[in-house]
Every structure is written in C-alpha cells, then in structure tokens.
C-alpha cells in the first residue's frame, strides 16, 4: 500500500507493477483519498486571499497520489482484470464518486474559485491560465456547486448509482464475450478461412485441451471467421452471438442497465439546469449543442445516402450472382464485401498480411514520427510491465532528452477487454521548474503469433495501430504547465484528430516503403498492391459512413431528448430506421453492448469520430499539398495541436495550425462521396 503514498523510486518513476498485489489496492485507495481530501481542505481553508496560484493551481495539482493510483488500477482493470479486481472496482468506485462529489460540492472551495473567476478580466493571465480557470469554475458549476443542499444530496446519489451501473454494464459485456466459443471439429466447416486464422483457432483449442478449432468473439478471432468462412450457417451463428451480448435475459443482461443509465443521466442534467444530457455534455464540445450535432449527422447522411443505397444494391446483386442469395443478412456483409473487393481490385487481405509483420509496422510508425516530429524510440527491458506481452520504450528527442515512456500491449487474452485504446499511467506537466514527462500506453487486440508465423496484421489492424499511435503522440508530445490540460485532455470532438490523421500515412507509398516488407523475403510491398490499397480505400465508403452515422444517431436518440424507454430493442430499431440497410435480427441488440456510450466517455459524443474525420481530412490535405513529410507543416501541427493539449479552444488551435477553419469538402472528396 505504501507504494502509492510517495513518488515511485523506479526508473523514470514508472509504475512498479511487479511489486503491486491486488490486496494493496483498496487500502491504498482509502489512504490516498484521505490524503487528497486533506489537500483539498487546506486549499478551501487557506486564510490567505484567494489567488490564481494558491487556489486554481493548487487544486490542479491536488490528489497526485490518488490520480496515480487510479490510473494504474483502472488501466489494469481494462487490460489485465480478473474477478477479484472487478470486485475491488465495485467497492472503490463509489468511494471515488463520493470523494469527487465532496470536492465538487465543497462550498468554501467553490467560493474561492468564484472570487477569482469573477475578477478574471482584471487579472494578468496567459491563455493557458484563462483556460484552466474556466475549466475549474465550470468543473464546479457543472457538477452541482450552484445547487442547494437537498439538490446536492440528490446529485451525489445519482453519481454513485451511475458509477456502479457503468461498471456493471462493462463487466457484463466482458463476461458475455468470454463466455462464448464456437467449437469446430470438422475441418470442412472452415472452408475459405485463411491458414493463419485456422492455425490461431487450433492453438486456442489446444490451450483448452480440445480437439479441432475454437473461435471467440475477440476481434482477431471473430472478424476472419465472418469475413472468409463459406459456411453461411456458421457465420450466422457467431454473428448472432456477437450481436446478442448482454441481451439474453440472463445474469449478464444489460437492458435494465441501459434504461437506468439513460434515465439517471437525464435526471442529472435537469437537476443542473440543462434540457438534456446532450445539452450538458455538448456545452464542453466543439459542436456546442445537440442541434449542431443533428444537423452535422443529417447533412452527412444525406450526402452518403445515394452512395450507400447504390453500394448495397451492388453488393446484393453480387451475392445473388455468386451464390443465389436473395436477401443479404448482417452475417453476409463482411463475407461478400471481401469477395467483391477481391473481384474489383484483386486485393486479397490475406495476400497483404505477409507485408505487415507487427514489429515492422510498429517500427514504421516510429520512423514516421521521427521524420515528422524529431523523436526516437528505443526498446528497453528495465521497466516493469503488468504482463509479459507488454513492451516498453524510451522516447527521446534528438538531444537525448526523455520525451516519454511508451508501453505497447498488442495481443488478446482473457481479462482484457475488446477493442483498442490509448491511455496514460502518468500525465505530462511542469512543477517546481521540472517538466515531468508522460508515461503513455496503447492497448490493442491484434492477430497474435502462431507456432509457425509471427504476428501478421490485416490492413485494418495496421490502420488501428497508427490510430492509437496518433493518440499516443498527442500524449507523448504534450508540453503544458498543468496536468488537467495536458495531452489528450481536450474536447472529445477534437481528441480524435491526432489519431485519425495518422491513419493517412498507411495509404502513402512513401510511408509504406518504410515498413511494409515481406516477413520472409524482406521484399518491399509491390507498387501494384500499394495502388490497390489506395484505390480500394473508399470501397463501400457510403455504407461505412451510413454505419458510423447510425451509431451517432442512436447515441443522440438516447441522450438528446428524454423519453421513457419501455423496450430497448424497439427504441434502438426506431432510432436507427433511417440508416438501416440490412434486415433486423430479432435476437440482436446493439445497445446492450454499446460500451462506448454506456461505459466509456462517448455518451452524446459518438458523432465526434465523423467530426474529427472532417478535421483529419482537412489536415492531411495540407500535408499532401506540401509533402507528407514536410517539416514546416509537421512542426506547425506539433506546436499548435499535439503539444498544446487543452490549453486553448480547439478551433483556435486548429486555425493557428491550418490558417483557416476545416472544410467538409476534403472528407467528401477523400471518401469518394462527391
């Protein structure tokens, strides 16, 4: 427990994972919450006149030990969890919520902040300091500081209940993912499946002392199955299993959790004086309000609709011609899309994989970052990790100074949630004249190594790696004074810009030549493949846009205008009616496993993926205009976006980089929708 009560004595003060035991966590939370509370009380009861430094700055640095502990615990609860850890999470989450409410509802503390806020026009503050002051004031006013005592009590109850519900929701989805497996014993049932996917499934079966092949709902197992297996009934079985996670009227069912979360979010927003949860959330986003988001989504929907309908008709006709399929179902989409893609572009994803060995792709990302941003990556083996698969790197500038510590965790395993994400074990900030450098991690679920082959990535996995690496660069290159404004601590509809823009280099011949090399021969990927990758980049983009917009529309349906939800499935079906291409599957419901909005931070924010695509398309158009490794553009991007975190309004930062506001035309052009 004492591990978390003082700065770690490890190299670069990295987390000493090997010394931490599960029994350390709860007492450490109780102790560090107590320490943080004393720090808050000292600020609130300070007899000195409130000043920016003794109140606003002091508050931003309060609770360092608790923040460090929380980052370690909750990151591991996503990447390396177990039943015991989940039980600890259920116990400590209410404690953290209670502490957070104690701070947010501390009347003395708020009055000190308000005193400074009311005179901010007369203070000499930097743009970063003005942003911090605004953030602290809103952090209180938006969390109940202006409520009366009875209302504050209600808010506490809501927040405690929401914290528990979100945790339970996520645990249910993970349990449903882990509980399913498709066990195949007849090899004929796997016709069409690539050899490496088959080998991976055989390895999984062997690890479970079973004959044949085992497939799970983990993406590297699930996606090749629904994309390549000719057996339509088996594709149907696993697709329905994926679609009915936590929608099975069992102990892991999330229907009631969805209803409760939506209702409590609306009640909370109303209590704070907002029309809806979306109005509350979007006040702190580039979009500002639900009307702007709806207009943005509907505008893109109208532009994508003709292409989506045309593409779906093309795909339907192709399936009819190939296999006599009259009606495309959801378990046919990936399969026939891949077949049509191969026919049109003669581009087999499996032919590309030998050119994308994981180590080479990661090194390629490093080289591109070096060319653009003057940093180098060196793998080191003297930093603790929480699992043997995790790699650690020193990130240095050209003078040899530490820029960041970088962790990479790439393969699926039990106890690790699905998907890919970037996170941080320590933020960047400047304190006592020392620029504390960040500890950043990316966590993915990529195709693992097999007995005969290294990890060979699909092109989709390549772009995912670059995406998360873009987030990591946002964290690693941070150069702000205050921790709460550092790195990815920006508006949610701006946070995806660095990640999505990095994906663009995956399509450029000049960049691919750096890392796309055959794992056996070392041959650089043939130019014809590069051209096909580029040509196929906008393949079925209308349908893909439709799908992404449907998620944003569902999110806004839940959160922009409250209505009593009797039937989650029916509500979802009606909300997504304008974007439906495939027939509905009665057994499936997306809402019960839509972790982004019900467990993660994307409620009323799922639109931000598309919003950020506009920013990223406009950004990369600038790089293309000047050269994809142009130092002038890269430096402007680093200095005005990557290093600045949330120190100024995102649009102001963007205009400083680009010289203008972003234009949607760049996205429409790239997507082939104009």
XYZ file of C-alpha atoms in Angstrom:
674
model
C 0.000 0.000 0.000
C 2.820 2.416 0.846
C 3.866 2.111 -2.796
C 1.277 4.720 -3.753
C 1.880 7.204 -0.942
C 5.060 8.726 -2.387
C 6.612 9.071 -5.868
C 7.793 5.724 -7.208
C 11.546 5.144 -6.888
C 11.743 3.241 -10.177
C 13.391 4.341 -13.431
C 11.576 7.483 -14.628
C 9.180 6.903 -11.655
C 7.331 4.291 -13.737
C 4.696 2.121 -12.068
C 6.304 -0.820 -10.168
C 3.782 -3.387 -11.436
C 5.716 -6.386 -10.124
C 5.516 -5.091 -6.553
C 1.775 -4.389 -6.595
C -0.624 -7.033 -5.273
C -4.405 -6.992 -5.541
C -4.674 -6.684 -1.769
C -2.787 -3.357 -1.978
C -5.466 -1.535 -3.924
C -8.414 -0.981 -1.593
C -6.366 0.206 1.418
C -4.305 2.383 -0.941
C -7.482 3.988 -2.315
C -8.767 4.648 1.197
C -5.437 6.201 2.233
C -4.868 8.333 -0.898
C -8.459 9.586 -0.859
C -7.788 10.724 2.701
C -4.571 12.470 1.669
C -6.307 14.143 -1.287
C -9.139 15.299 0.986
C -6.634 16.951 3.345
C -5.021 18.728 0.374
C -8.451 19.997 -0.746
C -9.304 21.131 2.790
C -6.009 23.041 3.002
C -6.908 24.956 -0.177
C -10.503 25.612 0.916
C -9.464 26.781 4.407
C -6.432 28.802 3.333
C -6.622 32.102 5.310
C -4.866 33.987 2.502
C -6.887 35.977 -0.036
C -7.846 33.673 -2.947
C -5.367 33.910 -5.808
C -4.847 32.051 -9.053
C -1.802 30.289 -7.611
C -3.000 29.385 -4.124
C -6.384 28.144 -5.321
C -6.580 27.261 -9.027
C -3.029 25.922 -9.465
C -3.061 24.251 -6.045
C -6.308 22.499 -6.946
C -4.945 21.222 -10.249
C -2.024 19.550 -8.503
C -4.043 18.227 -5.546
C -4.573 14.472 -5.296
C -1.479 13.427 -7.267
C -1.086 10.156 -5.356
C -4.755 9.295 -5.854
C -4.575 10.122 -9.567
C -1.513 7.909 -9.993
C -3.161 5.015 -8.157
C -6.390 5.412 -10.160
C -4.538 5.398 -13.472
C -2.720 2.170 -12.588
C -5.772 0.390 -11.197
C -8.357 1.309 -13.822
C -5.963 0.820 -16.734
C -5.264 -2.694 -15.482
C -8.967 -3.277 -14.875
C -9.362 -2.868 -18.652
C -6.174 -4.613 -19.808
C -5.471 -7.293 -17.201
C -8.514 -7.787 -14.999
C -9.896 -10.722 -13.039
C -12.933 -11.418 -10.834
C -11.183 -10.144 -7.718
C -10.099 -6.924 -9.413
C -13.638 -6.315 -10.647
C -14.933 -6.763 -7.085
C -12.393 -4.200 -5.879
C -13.556 -1.829 -8.652
C -17.142 -2.181 -7.442
C -16.012 -1.270 -3.911
C -13.715 1.652 -4.706
C -15.790 3.304 -7.463
C -18.430 4.575 -5.008
C -15.630 5.866 -2.745
C -14.133 7.805 -5.662
C -17.530 9.136 -6.681
C -18.196 10.246 -3.109
C -14.812 11.984 -2.924
C -15.361 13.618 -6.310
C -18.725 14.898 -5.096
C -17.191 16.089 -1.824
C -14.807 18.224 -3.854
C -17.359 19.404 -6.412
C -19.833 20.367 -3.684
C -17.310 21.993 -1.324
C -18.880 25.406 -0.793
C -15.757 27.096 0.656
C -13.605 25.858 -2.215
C -16.121 26.971 -4.814
C -16.392 30.435 -3.301
C -12.613 30.857 -3.575
C -12.754 29.778 -7.230
C -15.741 32.041 -7.915
C -13.944 35.009 -6.340
C -11.066 34.580 -8.803
C -13.390 33.797 -11.728
C -15.442 36.958 -11.130
C -12.317 39.113 -11.433
C -10.619 37.218 -14.274
C -10.884 40.184 -16.652
C -8.728 42.205 -14.268
C -6.078 39.501 -13.819
C -2.985 39.178 -15.997
C -3.276 35.574 -17.118
C -1.856 33.593 -20.044
C -4.294 31.854 -22.440
C -3.467 28.558 -20.691
C -4.215 30.055 -17.271
C -7.510 31.532 -18.502
C -8.471 28.095 -19.848
C -7.577 26.444 -16.538
C -9.625 28.989 -14.577
C -12.637 28.476 -16.871
C -12.256 24.711 -16.582
C -12.114 24.773 -12.773
C -15.116 27.101 -12.490
C -17.201 25.030 -14.897
C -15.982 21.850 -13.226
C -17.821 23.056 -10.125
C -20.824 24.830 -11.630
C -21.479 21.882 -13.970
C -21.214 19.467 -11.053
C -23.640 20.998 -8.625
C -21.822 23.843 -6.847
C -24.775 26.181 -7.504
C -27.361 23.702 -6.150
C -28.995 23.889 -2.734
C -28.182 21.286 -0.089
C -31.115 18.970 -0.876
C -30.282 19.051 -4.586
C -26.632 18.343 -3.855
C -27.672 15.232 -1.928
C -29.732 14.020 -4.890
C -26.777 14.643 -7.219
C -24.496 12.552 -5.007
C -26.970 9.673 -5.084
C -27.264 9.868 -8.880
C -23.497 9.921 -9.413
C -22.906 6.984 -7.066
C -25.566 4.923 -8.814
C -24.258 5.841 -12.279
C -20.709 4.810 -11.345
C -21.952 1.373 -10.255
C -24.198 0.912 -13.296
C -21.437 1.757 -15.786
C -19.064 -0.697 -14.125
C -21.670 -3.457 -14.104
C -22.550 -2.756 -17.738
C -18.897 -3.198 -18.797
C -18.398 -6.305 -16.681
C -21.493 -7.890 -18.246
C -20.223 -7.253 -21.780
C -16.813 -8.717 -20.903
C -18.436 -11.767 -19.316
C -20.621 -12.385 -22.387
C -17.570 -12.023 -24.646
C -15.599 -14.520 -22.564
C -18.487 -16.972 -22.153
C -18.937 -17.711 -25.860
C -16.882 -20.016 -28.014
C -17.614 -21.724 -31.325
C -16.003 -25.153 -31.297
C -15.455 -26.697 -34.748
C -14.298 -30.306 -35.163
C -14.982 -30.780 -38.883
C -12.332 -29.005 -40.977
C -14.713 -28.847 -43.939
C -16.738 -26.287 -41.965
C -13.779 -23.906 -42.182
C -13.581 -23.803 -45.974
C -12.480 -20.336 -47.107
C -10.759 -19.442 -43.833
C -7.102 -18.376 -44.236
C -4.484 -20.729 -42.846
C -3.144 -18.365 -40.189
C -6.642 -17.758 -38.773
C -7.158 -21.521 -38.751
C -3.818 -22.021 -37.037
C -4.694 -19.432 -34.391
C -8.019 -21.208 -33.726
C -6.238 -24.563 -33.477
C -3.808 -23.055 -30.981
C -6.710 -21.773 -28.877
C -8.348 -25.210 -28.920
C -5.072 -26.819 -27.912
C -4.692 -24.392 -24.996
C -8.104 -25.526 -23.782
C -7.253 -29.234 -24.246
C -9.838 -29.522 -27.008
C -9.745 -31.100 -30.460
C -10.205 -29.048 -33.631
C -10.617 -25.275 -33.659
C -12.118 -22.718 -31.284
C -13.365 -19.261 -32.276
C -14.351 -16.483 -29.882
C -15.920 -13.027 -30.019
C -12.495 -11.393 -29.672
C -11.993 -9.370 -32.850
C -8.896 -11.190 -34.240
C -10.844 -14.449 -33.982
C -14.318 -13.199 -34.925
C -13.543 -10.975 -37.913
C -11.673 -13.504 -40.101
C -14.453 -16.020 -39.440
C -17.309 -13.803 -40.644
C -15.177 -12.443 -43.488
C -13.937 -15.696 -45.021
C -15.809 -18.820 -43.871
C -18.016 -20.094 -46.698
C -20.427 -21.867 -44.322
C -23.251 -19.345 -44.068
C -24.969 -21.049 -41.125
C -21.810 -20.898 -39.014
C -21.274 -17.240 -39.947
C -24.843 -16.652 -38.841
C -24.294 -18.454 -35.536
C -21.235 -16.457 -34.467
C -22.629 -13.141 -35.799
C -25.828 -13.565 -33.801
C -23.752 -14.479 -30.732
C -21.782 -11.239 -31.144
C -24.948 -9.211 -31.604
C -26.768 -10.544 -28.558
C -24.111 -9.846 -25.954
C -25.903 -8.835 -22.740
C -29.281 -9.225 -24.495
C -30.124 -12.732 -23.379
C -32.307 -12.376 -20.270
C -29.570 -13.901 -18.133
C -27.451 -12.614 -15.242
C -25.364 -10.535 -17.670
C -28.315 -8.799 -19.354
C -27.894 -5.030 -19.788
C -31.385 -3.922 -20.874
C -32.337 -2.555 -17.461
C -28.870 -1.025 -17.032
C -29.345 0.895 -20.300
C -32.725 2.230 -19.158
C -31.386 3.242 -15.741
C -28.248 4.925 -17.118
C -30.253 6.956 -19.659
C -32.855 7.986 -17.072
C -30.268 8.963 -14.450
C -28.202 10.954 -16.968
C -31.315 12.916 -17.945
C -32.313 13.469 -14.325
C -28.799 14.700 -13.543
C -28.797 17.133 -16.481
C -32.205 18.534 -15.465
C -31.038 18.948 -11.883
C -28.114 21.042 -13.141
C -30.401 23.184 -15.291
C -29.880 21.568 -18.693
C -32.587 20.428 -21.090
C -30.968 17.028 -21.655
C -27.794 15.025 -21.070
C -26.669 16.040 -24.577
C -27.141 19.733 -23.819
C -24.993 19.249 -20.697
C -22.242 17.288 -22.481
C -22.058 19.360 -25.654
C -21.598 22.655 -23.837
C -17.984 21.445 -23.443
C -17.518 20.297 -27.045
C -16.653 21.991 -30.319
C -20.211 21.257 -31.512
C -21.710 23.179 -28.527
C -25.308 21.819 -28.759
C -27.467 18.871 -29.983
C -28.890 20.893 -32.856
C -25.424 21.329 -34.379
C -24.695 17.607 -33.983
C -28.017 16.542 -35.522
C -27.521 18.960 -38.399
C -23.971 17.643 -38.930
C -25.073 13.983 -38.867
C -28.117 14.560 -41.100
C -26.102 16.583 -43.593
C -23.547 13.782 -43.935
C -26.356 11.224 -44.018
C -27.967 12.948 -46.992
C -24.639 13.126 -48.816
C -23.814 9.464 -48.101
C -27.300 8.045 -48.706
C -27.233 7.778 -52.520
C -23.837 6.070 -52.411
C -24.870 3.740 -49.562
C -28.065 2.617 -51.324
C -26.228 2.121 -54.604
C -23.432 0.143 -52.915
C -25.882 -2.077 -51.030
C -27.729 -2.834 -54.275
C -24.376 -3.652 -55.922
C -23.436 -5.972 -53.043
C -26.866 -7.657 -53.117
C -26.644 -8.255 -56.883
C -23.131 -9.657 -56.469
C -24.236 -12.135 -53.763
C -27.191 -13.189 -55.942
C -24.927 -13.723 -58.932
C -22.270 -15.570 -56.941
C -24.351 -17.759 -54.623
C -28.010 -17.183 -55.417
C -28.563 -15.229 -52.177
C -31.833 -13.319 -52.479
C -31.569 -11.233 -49.321
C -28.339 -10.085 -47.718
C -28.207 -10.554 -43.952
C -25.792 -8.981 -41.466
C -23.639 -12.129 -41.397
C -23.212 -11.781 -45.170
C -21.877 -8.226 -45.175
C -18.189 -8.771 -44.428
C -18.094 -12.000 -46.468
C -19.487 -10.628 -49.735
C -17.785 -7.249 -49.277
C -14.444 -9.064 -49.178
C -15.361 -11.189 -52.213
C -16.474 -8.117 -54.193
C -13.359 -6.217 -53.137
C -11.193 -9.061 -54.428
C -13.105 -9.101 -57.703
C -12.952 -5.341 -58.265
C -9.437 -4.676 -57.002
C -7.941 -8.187 -56.982
C -6.807 -7.301 -53.475
C -6.904 -10.161 -51.005
C -6.359 -9.036 -47.417
C -4.511 -12.299 -46.805
C -2.060 -11.532 -49.618
C -1.223 -8.246 -47.886
C -0.663 -9.678 -44.391
C 2.860 -11.077 -45.012
C 3.944 -7.469 -45.665
C 2.639 -6.264 -42.306
C 4.600 -8.027 -39.602
C 3.699 -6.311 -36.334
C 7.302 -5.434 -35.415
C 7.863 -3.817 -38.814
C 4.614 -1.831 -38.673
C 5.395 -0.546 -35.183
C 8.892 0.407 -36.305
C 7.359 2.153 -39.311
C 5.195 4.259 -37.008
C 8.329 5.126 -35.037
C 10.254 6.146 -38.189
C 7.381 8.319 -39.418
C 7.199 10.039 -36.005
C 10.965 10.572 -36.157
C 10.753 12.154 -39.618
C 7.847 14.391 -38.625
C 8.480 15.288 -35.012
C 12.207 14.686 -34.295
C 11.802 11.897 -31.726
C 13.289 8.394 -31.499
C 12.086 5.171 -29.884
C 14.363 2.702 -28.115
C 13.056 -0.550 -26.637
C 14.194 -1.069 -23.025
C 13.857 -4.041 -20.701
C 14.411 -2.484 -17.270
C 10.909 -1.014 -16.831
C 8.230 -3.068 -15.068
C 5.219 -4.279 -17.046
C 1.915 -5.830 -15.953
C 2.109 -8.712 -18.485
C 4.908 -10.465 -20.344
C 3.478 -9.337 -23.720
C 3.859 -5.637 -22.889
C 6.841 -3.849 -24.486
C 8.424 -0.677 -23.115
C 10.246 2.103 -24.980
C 12.194 5.229 -24.136
C 11.098 8.110 -26.354
C 13.917 10.638 -26.771
C 14.417 13.873 -28.668
C 17.452 14.358 -30.932
C 19.452 15.754 -27.995
C 18.846 12.576 -25.994
C 16.337 14.105 -23.557
C 13.438 11.958 -22.371
C 10.200 12.815 -24.149
C 8.064 9.963 -22.768
C 7.896 6.362 -21.637
C 5.836 4.312 -24.104
C 4.119 0.978 -23.368
C 2.689 -1.273 -26.107
C 0.287 -4.157 -25.349
C -0.899 -5.823 -28.546
C -2.489 -9.271 -28.111
C -5.885 -10.504 -26.883
C -6.145 -12.566 -23.693
C -8.662 -13.383 -21.016
C -9.092 -10.403 -18.705
C -8.502 -7.843 -21.454
C -11.466 -6.057 -22.931
C -12.032 -5.995 -26.687
C -11.013 -3.140 -28.934
C -8.036 -0.806 -28.979
C -7.280 2.272 -26.908
C -4.601 4.676 -25.751
C -4.198 5.532 -22.106
C -1.741 7.088 -19.678
C -0.081 5.986 -16.445
C 1.247 9.492 -15.785
C 0.452 12.831 -17.478
C 2.917 15.500 -18.551
C 3.104 18.717 -16.515
C 5.590 21.302 -15.242
C 6.096 21.549 -11.485
C 8.832 23.278 -9.495
C 10.589 24.087 -12.774
C 10.742 20.418 -13.820
C 8.967 19.258 -16.977
C 7.591 15.881 -15.844
C 7.351 13.625 -18.879
C 4.359 11.349 -19.543
C 4.014 7.564 -19.429
C 1.745 6.585 -22.316
C 0.330 3.214 -23.360
C -1.531 1.753 -26.321
C -3.572 -1.419 -25.823
C -4.829 -3.459 -28.786
C -6.166 -6.909 -29.672
C -4.193 -7.876 -32.770
C -3.652 -11.193 -34.529
C -1.130 -12.966 -32.283
C 1.884 -15.025 -33.286
C 1.319 -18.708 -34.025
C 3.616 -21.728 -33.887
C 4.759 -21.086 -37.464
C 4.297 -17.350 -38.090
C 4.960 -14.019 -36.384
C 2.086 -11.617 -35.800
C 0.956 -10.609 -39.295
C -1.557 -7.778 -39.307
C -4.557 -7.226 -41.516
C -4.526 -3.805 -43.155
C -7.355 -2.827 -40.808
C -5.098 -3.692 -37.864
C -2.306 -1.609 -39.417
C -4.559 1.462 -39.503
C -5.714 0.699 -35.941
C -2.102 0.679 -34.741
C -1.443 4.025 -36.431
C -4.706 5.386 -34.984
C -3.782 4.541 -31.397
C -0.221 5.697 -32.026
C -1.654 9.089 -33.065
C -3.396 9.321 -29.688
C -0.106 8.305 -28.052
C 1.773 11.098 -29.859
C -0.809 13.565 -28.517
C 0.078 12.350 -25.020
C 3.836 11.964 -25.512
C 4.478 15.338 -27.156
C 2.426 17.267 -24.601
C 4.125 20.416 -23.329
C 1.766 22.208 -20.965
C 2.101 23.508 -17.430
C -0.989 21.993 -15.825
C -1.807 18.256 -15.755
C -5.545 18.679 -16.361
C -4.859 20.458 -19.684
C -2.132 18.094 -20.887
C -2.070 15.643 -23.787
C -5.447 14.196 -24.723
C -7.274 16.332 -22.104
C -9.152 18.131 -24.861
C -12.742 18.357 -26.074
C -13.974 14.908 -27.124
C -14.746 16.011 -30.681
C -11.139 17.185 -31.044
C -9.393 14.237 -29.395
C -9.693 12.007 -32.484
C -7.864 14.428 -34.796
C -4.287 13.263 -33.975
C -5.317 9.605 -34.091
C -7.296 9.718 -37.306
C -4.828 11.887 -39.167
C -2.026 9.363 -38.529
C -4.002 6.667 -40.374
C -3.446 8.581 -43.621
C 0.243 7.630 -43.767
C -0.809 3.954 -44.117
C -2.018 4.697 -47.646
C 1.011 6.609 -48.888
C 3.653 4.756 -50.987
C 6.448 6.865 -49.492
C 5.428 5.806 -45.977
C 4.594 2.177 -46.792
C 8.073 1.721 -48.240
C 9.442 2.284 -44.728
C 7.721 -0.690 -43.101
C 5.616 -2.805 -45.485
C 8.194 -5.560 -46.090
C 7.573 -9.274 -46.574
C 8.324 -11.036 -43.301
C 10.225 -13.856 -45.034
C 11.936 -12.233 -48.036
C 12.236 -8.594 -46.900
C 10.713 -7.512 -50.242
C 9.022 -4.098 -50.067
C 5.298 -4.287 -50.807
C 4.804 -4.237 -54.625
C 3.656 -0.948 -56.096
C 0.582 -2.617 -57.606
C -0.556 -3.590 -54.094
C 0.007 -0.020 -52.884
C -2.103 1.325 -55.740
C -4.832 -1.195 -54.972
C -4.796 -0.207 -51.282
C -5.267 3.419 -52.312
C -7.885 2.613 -54.937
C -9.858 0.471 -52.501
C -9.655 2.992 -49.626
C -13.090 4.387 -50.453
C -14.604 0.965 -51.316
C -18.186 0.819 -49.961
C -17.478 4.105 -48.166
C -21.127 5.136 -48.455
C -22.183 2.061 -46.463
C -19.353 2.546 -43.965
C -20.366 6.183 -43.456
C -24.002 5.132 -43.019
C -22.950 2.630 -40.335
C -20.858 5.154 -38.418
C -23.593 7.779 -38.605
C -26.140 5.258 -37.325
C -24.147 4.862 -34.103
C -24.039 8.634 -33.626
C -27.757 8.916 -34.317
C -28.540 6.167 -31.777
C -26.368 7.926 -29.189
C -28.236 11.215 -29.710
C -31.617 9.419 -29.608
C -30.805 8.164 -26.133
C -29.386 11.401 -24.790
C -30.664 14.496 -26.651
C -34.341 14.246 -25.725
C -35.501 12.074 -22.867
C -38.332 9.612 -23.341
C -39.350 6.669 -21.213
C -37.922 3.523 -22.779
C -40.181 0.504 -22.369
C -38.351 -1.703 -24.857
C -34.638 -1.102 -25.528
C -34.682 -3.162 -28.714
C -37.699 -1.311 -30.157
C -36.235 2.059 -29.214
C -32.967 1.196 -30.948
C -34.751 -0.091 -34.053
C -36.802 3.092 -34.424
C -33.814 5.356 -33.779
C -31.711 3.645 -36.462
C -34.514 3.225 -39.023
C -33.154 5.919 -41.366
C -29.771 4.197 -41.575
C -30.834 0.553 -41.795
C -29.692 -1.387 -44.860
C -29.735 -4.992 -43.609
C -32.849 -6.727 -42.230
C -33.202 -6.586 -38.464
C -32.039 -9.603 -36.432
C -34.592 -10.269 -33.700
C -32.085 -11.859 -31.307
C -29.654 -8.919 -31.527
C -29.459 -5.522 -29.848
C -26.513 -3.177 -30.153
C -27.407 -1.004 -27.154
C -26.700 -3.716 -24.587
C -23.025 -3.879 -25.627
C -22.501 -0.321 -26.934
C -19.716 0.221 -24.405
C -18.513 3.475 -25.965
C -21.602 5.355 -24.792
C -22.743 3.325 -21.777
C -19.405 2.531 -20.149
C -16.833 4.785 -21.829
C -16.837 8.544 -22.255
C -18.653 8.842 -25.587
C -22.243 9.482 -24.473
C -23.527 12.313 -26.687
C -20.103 12.200 -28.302
C -20.083 9.324 -30.762
C -20.569 11.831 -33.602
C -17.053 13.045 -32.803
C -15.464 10.281 -34.894
C -17.013 11.759 -38.030
C -16.470 15.314 -36.791
C -12.787 14.543 -36.339
C -12.686 12.936 -39.801
C -13.507 16.359 -41.240
C -10.598 17.812 -39.250
C -8.239 14.988 -40.204
C -9.107 15.072 -43.926
C -8.555 18.830 -43.979
C -5.286 18.433 -42.046
C -3.895 15.741 -44.301
C -4.876 17.708 -47.401
C -2.433 20.333 -46.079
C 0.311 17.689 -45.732
C -0.392 16.398 -49.245
C -0.210 19.901 -50.619
C 3.235 20.495 -49.048
C 4.564 16.904 -48.867
C 3.638 14.141 -46.412
C 6.951 14.526 -44.544
C 7.064 18.307 -44.851
C 8.847 19.607 -41.741
C 7.149 23.012 -41.770
C 3.628 21.522 -41.679
C 4.655 18.828 -39.166
C 6.185 21.415 -36.840
C 3.077 23.598 -37.041
C 0.952 20.545 -36.209
C 3.217 19.612 -33.304
C 3.451 23.157 -31.918
C -0.227 24.112 -32.299
C -2.055 20.804 -31.791
C -0.014 17.913 -30.369
C 1.902 19.845 -27.712
C -0.885 22.204 -26.692
C -3.396 19.728 -25.228
C -6.474 21.571 -23.991
C -4.775 24.893 -23.249
C -6.968 26.824 -25.701
C -10.252 26.301 -27.546
C -9.750 23.588 -30.194
C -10.918 25.717 -33.109
C -8.426 28.435 -32.155
C -5.605 25.876 -32.041
C -6.727 24.410 -35.364
C -6.817 27.803 -37.061
C -3.315 28.583 -35.761
C -2.122 25.366 -37.379
C -4.128 25.469 -40.610
C -4.741 29.177 -41.070
C -8.454 28.554 -41.592
C -11.413 26.560 -40.290
C -11.708 22.980 -41.606
C -13.749 22.275 -44.732
C -16.032 19.239 -45.053
C -15.209 19.014 -48.774
C -11.846 17.392 -48.003
C -13.636 14.482 -46.283
C -16.260 14.075 -49.006
C -13.563 14.075 -51.666
C -11.419 11.507 -49.835
C -14.450 9.276 -49.247
C -15.469 9.448 -52.897
C -18.855 10.925 -51.949
C -18.517 13.894 -54.327
